Amino acid sequence: MTPPVDDFPCNEFVELVTDYLDGAMPPTEARRLEEHLAICGGCRSVLEQFQAVIRLSGRLSEADVDALPPAAREPVMAAFREWAADRRSR
Ligand SMILES: [Zn+2]
């Protein structure tokens, strides 16, 4: 028995989820990400947290991320910091 090939580590997902939500990801990458989401509940919940924050606020802010449940906050916060830094540098 071979486990499903997962060449999309969760830490990579957290870094890429913001590109995915920004629509800044190439379609082939988005496809890989969606395939990973299908098998990884942890990353699905991170994505859902991001989507919930964006839906509620129209945009991500640090205060919104602070309001997330503690278990969801760490990976989201790390990705958010990178996302915000990237935004500022554009
Ligand atoms: Zn994952």
mmCIF file of N, CA and C and ligand atoms in Angstrom:
data_model
loop_
_atom_site.group_PDB
_atom_site.id
_atom_site.type_symbol
_atom_site.label_atom_id
_atom_site.label_comp_id
_atom_site.label_asym_id
_atom_site.label_seq_id
_atom_site.Cartn_x
_atom_site.Cartn_y
_atom_site.Cartn_z
ATOM 1 N N MET A 1 0.837 -1.208 0.000
ATOM 2 C CA MET A 1 0.000 0.000 0.000
ATOM 3 C C MET A 1 0.870 1.256 0.000
ATOM 4 N N THR A 2 0.599 2.135 -0.881
ATOM 5 C CA THR A 2 1.349 3.388 -0.952
ATOM 6 C C THR A 2 0.467 4.532 -0.456
ATOM 7 N N PRO A 3 0.990 5.330 0.467
ATOM 8 C CA PRO A 3 0.199 6.494 0.892
ATOM 9 C C PRO A 3 0.075 7.481 -0.258
ATOM 10 N N PRO A 4 -0.957 8.323 -0.221
ATOM 11 C CA PRO A 4 -1.103 9.314 -1.290
ATOM 12 C C PRO A 4 0.147 10.191 -1.366
ATOM 13 N N VAL A 5 0.586 10.462 -2.552
ATOM 14 C CA VAL A 5 1.765 11.307 -2.711
ATOM 15 C C VAL A 5 1.392 12.732 -2.311
ATOM 16 N N ASP A 6 2.104 13.212 -1.319
ATOM 17 C CA ASP A 6 1.853 14.576 -0.861
ATOM 18 C C ASP A 6 3.136 15.381 -1.028
ATOM 19 N N ASP A 7 3.267 16.005 -2.177
ATOM 20 C CA ASP A 7 4.458 16.807 -2.424
ATOM 21 C C ASP A 7 4.180 18.269 -2.105
ATOM 22 N N PHE A 8 3.179 18.485 -1.286
ATOM 23 C CA PHE A 8 2.779 19.842 -0.963
ATOM 24 C C PHE A 8 2.746 19.971 0.555
ATOM 25 N N PRO A 9 3.923 20.130 1.173
ATOM 26 C CA PRO A 9 3.964 20.157 2.643
ATOM 27 C C PRO A 9 3.106 21.282 3.207
ATOM 28 N N CYS A 10 2.606 21.040 4.426
ATOM 29 C CA CYS A 10 1.682 21.993 5.019
ATOM 30 C C CYS A 10 2.325 23.374 5.204
ATOM 31 N N ASN A 11 3.615 23.409 5.528
ATOM 32 C CA ASN A 11 4.227 24.730 5.725
ATOM 33 C C ASN A 11 4.289 25.503 4.405
ATOM 34 N N GLU A 12 4.424 24.768 3.307
ATOM 35 C CA GLU A 12 4.397 25.422 2.001
ATOM 36 C C GLU A 12 2.994 25.957 1.718
ATOM 37 N N PHE A 13 2.006 25.172 2.122
ATOM 38 C CA PHE A 13 0.625 25.607 1.903
ATOM 39 C C PHE A 13 0.348 26.935 2.601
ATOM 40 N N VAL A 14 0.780 27.034 3.854
ATOM 41 C CA VAL A 14 0.497 28.250 4.621
ATOM 42 C C VAL A 14 1.136 29.476 3.953
ATOM 43 N N GLU A 15 2.316 29.250 3.359
ATOM 44 C CA GLU A 15 2.957 30.367 2.668
ATOM 45 C C GLU A 15 2.239 30.735 1.380
ATOM 46 N N LEU A 16 1.627 29.737 0.752
ATOM 47 C CA LEU A 16 1.040 29.967 -0.566
ATOM 48 C C LEU A 16 -0.434 30.342 -0.516
ATOM 49 N N VAL A 17 -1.066 30.125 0.642
ATOM 50 C CA VAL A 17 -2.517 30.312 0.693
ATOM 51 C C VAL A 17 -2.906 31.759 0.371
ATOM 52 N N THR A 18 -2.068 32.691 0.754
ATOM 53 C CA THR A 18 -2.407 34.090 0.481
ATOM 54 C C THR A 18 -2.325 34.393 -1.014
ATOM 55 N N ASP A 19 -1.342 33.806 -1.690
ATOM 56 C CA ASP A 19 -1.283 33.962 -3.144
ATOM 57 C C ASP A 19 -2.527 33.359 -3.786
ATOM 58 N N TYR A 20 -2.927 32.215 -3.243
ATOM 59 C CA TYR A 20 -4.105 31.531 -3.764
ATOM 60 C C TYR A 20 -5.344 32.431 -3.626
ATOM 61 N N LEU A 21 -5.496 33.021 -2.455
ATOM 62 C CA LEU A 21 -6.663 33.867 -2.208
ATOM 63 C C LEU A 21 -6.570 35.183 -2.979
ATOM 64 N N ASP A 22 -5.364 35.630 -3.241
ATOM 65 C CA ASP A 22 -5.178 36.844 -4.030
ATOM 66 C C ASP A 22 -5.361 36.591 -5.520
ATOM 67 N N GLY A 23 -5.470 35.324 -5.899
ATOM 68 C CA GLY A 23 -5.535 34.992 -7.313
ATOM 69 C C GLY A 23 -4.193 35.199 -7.998
ATOM 70 N N ALA A 24 -3.125 35.218 -7.200
ATOM 71 C CA ALA A 24 -1.787 35.498 -7.726
ATOM 72 C C ALA A 24 -1.033 34.215 -8.037
ATOM 73 N N MET A 25 -1.703 33.077 -7.928
ATOM 74 C CA MET A 25 -1.039 31.796 -8.086
ATOM 75 C C MET A 25 -1.287 31.245 -9.500
ATOM 76 N N PRO A 26 -0.236 30.721 -10.144
ATOM 77 C CA PRO A 26 -0.443 30.098 -11.463
ATOM 78 C C PRO A 26 -1.418 28.933 -11.345
ATOM 79 N N PRO A 27 -2.241 28.706 -12.380
ATOM 80 C CA PRO A 27 -3.264 27.638 -12.318
ATOM 81 C C PRO A 27 -2.706 26.276 -11.953
ATOM 82 N N THR A 28 -1.512 25.940 -12.413
ATOM 83 C CA THR A 28 -0.957 24.621 -12.077
ATOM 84 C C THR A 28 -0.662 24.525 -10.587
ATOM 85 N N GLU A 29 -0.174 25.615 -10.000
ATOM 86 C CA GLU A 29 0.081 25.646 -8.557
ATOM 87 C C GLU A 29 -1.228 25.572 -7.786
ATOM 88 N N ALA A 30 -2.233 26.306 -8.237
ATOM 89 C CA ALA A 30 -3.538 26.298 -7.571
ATOM 90 C C ALA A 30 -4.126 24.893 -7.575
ATOM 91 N N ARG A 31 -3.913 24.181 -8.670
ATOM 92 C CA ARG A 31 -4.397 22.813 -8.780
ATOM 93 C C ARG A 31 -3.713 21.915 -7.747
ATOM 94 N N ARG A 32 -2.409 22.046 -7.612
ATOM 95 C CA ARG A 32 -1.661 21.271 -6.613
ATOM 96 C C ARG A 32 -2.179 21.572 -5.219
ATOM 97 N N LEU A 33 -2.415 22.852 -4.972
ATOM 98 C CA LEU A 33 -2.885 23.276 -3.661
ATOM 99 C C LEU A 33 -4.258 22.664 -3.370
ATOM 100 N N GLU A 34 -5.128 22.677 -4.383
ATOM 101 C CA GLU A 34 -6.468 22.110 -4.188
ATOM 102 C C GLU A 34 -6.398 20.608 -3.953
ATOM 103 N N GLU A 35 -5.463 19.949 -4.629
ATOM 104 C CA GLU A 35 -5.298 18.508 -4.403
ATOM 105 C C GLU A 35 -4.828 18.238 -2.968
ATOM 106 N N HIS A 36 -3.958 19.104 -2.477
ATOM 107 C CA HIS A 36 -3.509 18.946 -1.093
ATOM 108 C C HIS A 36 -4.663 19.199 -0.127
ATOM 109 N N LEU A 37 -5.466 20.198 -0.404
ATOM 110 C CA LEU A 37 -6.613 20.501 0.455
ATOM 111 C C LEU A 37 -7.551 19.318 0.569
ATOM 112 N N ALA A 38 -7.673 18.561 -0.532
ATOM 113 C CA ALA A 38 -8.589 17.423 -0.544
ATOM 114 C C ALA A 38 -8.176 16.351 0.456
ATOM 115 N N ILE A 39 -6.870 16.288 0.780
ATOM 116 C CA ILE A 39 -6.395 15.225 1.672
ATOM 117 C C ILE A 39 -5.936 15.753 3.023
ATOM 118 N N CYS A 40 -5.927 17.067 3.227
ATOM 119 C CA CYS A 40 -5.353 17.607 4.451
ATOM 120 C C CYS A 40 -6.346 18.536 5.155
ATOM 121 N N GLY A 41 -6.959 18.014 6.219
ATOM 122 C CA GLY A 41 -7.950 18.792 6.958
ATOM 123 C C GLY A 41 -7.352 20.014 7.643
ATOM 124 N N GLY A 42 -6.097 19.906 8.069
ATOM 125 C CA GLY A 42 -5.443 21.029 8.735
ATOM 126 C C GLY A 42 -5.347 22.242 7.816
ATOM 127 N N CYS A 43 -4.920 21.995 6.590
ATOM 128 C CA CYS A 43 -4.795 23.091 5.641
ATOM 129 C C CYS A 43 -6.166 23.597 5.216
ATOM 130 N N ARG A 44 -7.153 22.710 5.145
ATOM 131 C CA ARG A 44 -8.508 23.174 4.831
ATOM 132 C C ARG A 44 -8.985 24.163 5.885
ATOM 133 N N SER A 45 -8.696 23.862 7.161
ATOM 134 C CA SER A 45 -9.178 24.769 8.200
ATOM 135 C C SER A 45 -8.426 26.097 8.165
ATOM 136 N N VAL A 46 -7.134 26.069 7.800
ATOM 137 C CA VAL A 46 -6.399 27.332 7.651
ATOM 138 C C VAL A 46 -7.026 28.162 6.535
ATOM 139 N N LEU A 47 -7.311 27.522 5.421
ATOM 140 C CA LEU A 47 -7.932 28.225 4.296
ATOM 141 C C LEU A 47 -9.284 28.802 4.699
ATOM 142 N N GLU A 48 -10.065 27.997 5.441
ATOM 143 C CA GLU A 48 -11.378 28.472 5.874
ATOM 144 C C GLU A 48 -11.261 29.682 6.800
ATOM 145 N N GLN A 49 -10.238 29.662 7.667
ATOM 146 C CA GLN A 49 -10.036 30.812 8.558
ATOM 147 C C GLN A 49 -9.706 32.070 7.756
ATOM 148 N N PHE A 50 -8.830 31.907 6.782
ATOM 149 C CA PHE A 50 -8.495 33.046 5.926
ATOM 150 C C PHE A 50 -9.730 33.571 5.223
ATOM 151 N N GLN A 51 -10.508 32.661 4.646
ATOM 152 C CA GLN A 51 -11.693 33.076 3.896
ATOM 153 C C GLN A 51 -12.704 33.755 4.809
ATOM 154 N N ALA A 52 -12.830 33.242 6.052
ATOM 155 C CA ALA A 52 -13.774 33.836 6.993
ATOM 156 C C ALA A 52 -13.355 35.260 7.347
ATOM 157 N N VAL A 53 -12.062 35.449 7.578
ATOM 158 C CA VAL A 53 -11.563 36.786 7.923
ATOM 159 C C VAL A 53 -11.802 37.753 6.766
ATOM 160 N N ILE A 54 -11.509 37.294 5.565
ATOM 161 C CA ILE A 54 -11.672 38.160 4.401
ATOM 162 C C ILE A 54 -13.147 38.473 4.171
ATOM 163 N N ARG A 55 -14.007 37.478 4.373
ATOM 164 C CA ARG A 55 -15.438 37.669 4.168
ATOM 165 C C ARG A 55 -15.989 38.675 5.180
ATOM 166 N N LEU A 56 -15.517 38.565 6.418
ATOM 167 C CA LEU A 56 -16.044 39.428 7.468
ATOM 168 C C LEU A 56 -15.540 40.862 7.332
ATOM 169 N N SER A 57 -14.311 41.016 6.923
ATOM 170 C CA SER A 57 -13.681 42.333 6.990
ATOM 171 C C SER A 57 -13.456 42.953 5.623
ATOM 172 N N GLY A 58 -13.580 42.138 4.567
ATOM 173 C CA GLY A 58 -13.278 42.637 3.242
ATOM 174 C C GLY A 58 -11.788 42.622 2.966
ATOM 175 N N ARG A 59 -11.023 42.532 4.023
ATOM 176 C CA ARG A 59 -9.567 42.436 3.889
ATOM 177 C C ARG A 59 -9.019 41.875 5.188
ATOM 178 N N LEU A 60 -7.786 41.437 5.144
ATOM 179 C CA LEU A 60 -7.156 40.938 6.355
ATOM 180 C C LEU A 60 -6.536 42.081 7.136
ATOM 181 N N SER A 61 -6.747 42.083 8.416
ATOM 182 C CA SER A 61 -6.001 42.999 9.276
ATOM 183 C C SER A 61 -5.468 42.201 10.453
ATOM 184 N N GLU A 62 -4.479 42.741 11.113
ATOM 185 C CA GLU A 62 -3.860 42.007 12.206
ATOM 186 C C GLU A 62 -4.867 41.748 13.328
ATOM 187 N N ALA A 63 -5.766 42.700 13.571
ATOM 188 C CA ALA A 63 -6.773 42.536 14.610
ATOM 189 C C ALA A 63 -7.706 41.366 14.292
ATOM 190 N N ASP A 64 -8.034 41.202 13.011
ATOM 191 C CA ASP A 64 -8.901 40.092 12.625
ATOM 192 C C ASP A 64 -8.227 38.763 12.920
ATOM 193 N N VAL A 65 -6.957 38.695 12.624
ATOM 194 C CA VAL A 65 -6.227 37.455 12.861
ATOM 195 C C VAL A 65 -6.148 37.178 14.359
ATOM 196 N N ASP A 66 -6.008 38.231 15.160
ATOM 197 C CA ASP A 66 -5.984 38.074 16.613
ATOM 198 C C ASP A 66 -7.273 37.463 17.145
ATOM 199 N N ALA A 67 -8.375 37.677 16.437
ATOM 200 C CA ALA A 67 -9.672 37.191 16.895
ATOM 201 C C ALA A 67 -9.897 35.715 16.584
ATOM 202 N N LEU A 68 -8.979 35.108 15.848
ATOM 203 C CA LEU A 68 -9.134 33.696 15.506
ATOM 204 C C LEU A 68 -8.921 32.817 16.732
ATOM 205 N N PRO A 69 -9.494 31.606 16.718
ATOM 206 C CA PRO A 69 -9.219 30.665 17.808
ATOM 207 C C PRO A 69 -7.722 30.397 17.895
ATOM 208 N N PRO A 70 -7.201 30.221 19.126
ATOM 209 C CA PRO A 70 -5.751 30.059 19.312
ATOM 210 C C PRO A 70 -5.132 28.990 18.413
ATOM 211 N N ALA A 71 -5.805 27.875 18.230
ATOM 212 C CA ALA A 71 -5.233 26.788 17.436
ATOM 213 C C ALA A 71 -5.043 27.207 15.986
ATOM 214 N N ALA A 72 -5.902 28.086 15.517
ATOM 215 C CA ALA A 72 -5.820 28.505 14.124
ATOM 216 C C ALA A 72 -4.907 29.707 13.956
ATOM 217 N N ARG A 73 -4.618 30.364 15.056
ATOM 218 C CA ARG A 73 -3.957 31.669 14.956
ATOM 219 C C ARG A 73 -2.514 31.574 14.483
ATOM 220 N N GLU A 74 -1.771 30.597 15.024
ATOM 221 C CA GLU A 74 -0.331 30.554 14.743
ATOM 222 C C GLU A 74 0.000 30.466 13.252
ATOM 223 N N PRO A 75 -0.498 29.437 12.561
ATOM 224 C CA PRO A 75 -0.155 29.363 11.131
ATOM 225 C C PRO A 75 -0.726 30.537 10.337
ATOM 226 N N VAL A 76 -1.908 30.974 10.716
ATOM 227 C CA VAL A 76 -2.515 32.089 9.992
ATOM 228 C C VAL A 76 -1.710 33.358 10.213
ATOM 229 N N MET A 77 -1.308 33.544 11.462
ATOM 230 C CA MET A 77 -0.537 34.738 11.824
ATOM 231 C C MET A 77 0.794 34.780 11.071
ATOM 232 N N ALA A 78 1.460 33.642 11.004
ATOM 233 C CA ALA A 78 2.745 33.591 10.305
ATOM 234 C C ALA A 78 2.558 33.932 8.831
ATOM 235 N N ALA A 79 1.541 33.359 8.242
ATOM 236 C CA ALA A 79 1.280 33.624 6.832
ATOM 237 C C ALA A 79 0.838 35.068 6.633
ATOM 238 N N PHE A 80 0.070 35.559 7.585
ATOM 239 C CA PHE A 80 -0.423 36.933 7.477
ATOM 240 C C PHE A 80 0.730 37.928 7.510
ATOM 241 N N ARG A 81 1.675 37.688 8.406
ATOM 242 C CA ARG A 81 2.813 38.619 8.494
ATOM 243 C C ARG A 81 3.560 38.675 7.175
ATOM 244 N N GLU A 82 3.751 37.508 6.584
ATOM 245 C CA GLU A 82 4.451 37.467 5.312
ATOM 246 C C GLU A 82 3.646 38.162 4.218
ATOM 247 N N TRP A 83 2.351 37.917 4.241
ATOM 248 C CA TRP A 83 1.444 38.497 3.248
ATOM 249 C C TRP A 83 1.442 40.015 3.369
ATOM 250 N N ALA A 84 1.343 40.504 4.604
ATOM 251 C CA ALA A 84 1.305 41.939 4.822
ATOM 252 C C ALA A 84 2.628 42.593 4.433
ATOM 253 N N ALA A 85 3.740 41.926 4.764
ATOM 254 C CA ALA A 85 5.055 42.462 4.411
ATOM 255 C C ALA A 85 5.212 42.532 2.897
ATOM 256 N N ASP A 86 4.706 41.494 2.239
ATOM 257 C CA ASP A 86 4.783 41.433 0.791
ATOM 258 C C ASP A 86 3.949 42.557 0.172
ATOM 259 N N ARG A 87 2.772 42.774 0.728
ATOM 260 C CA ARG A 87 1.893 43.854 0.264
ATOM 261 C C ARG A 87 2.590 45.209 0.364
ATOM 262 N N ARG A 88 3.222 45.424 1.536
ATOM 263 C CA ARG A 88 3.866 46.723 1.768
ATOM 264 C C ARG A 88 5.020 46.950 0.806
ATOM 265 N N SER A 89 5.688 45.861 0.410
ATOM 266 C CA SER A 89 6.882 46.007 -0.426
ATOM 267 C C SER A 89 6.529 46.194 -1.896
ATOM 268 N N ARG A 90 5.239 46.040 -2.245
ATOM 269 C CA ARG A 90 4.855 46.181 -3.639
ATOM 270 C C ARG A 90 4.725 47.639 -4.043
HETATM 271 ZN ZN ZN B 1 -1.583 20.290 4.794
#
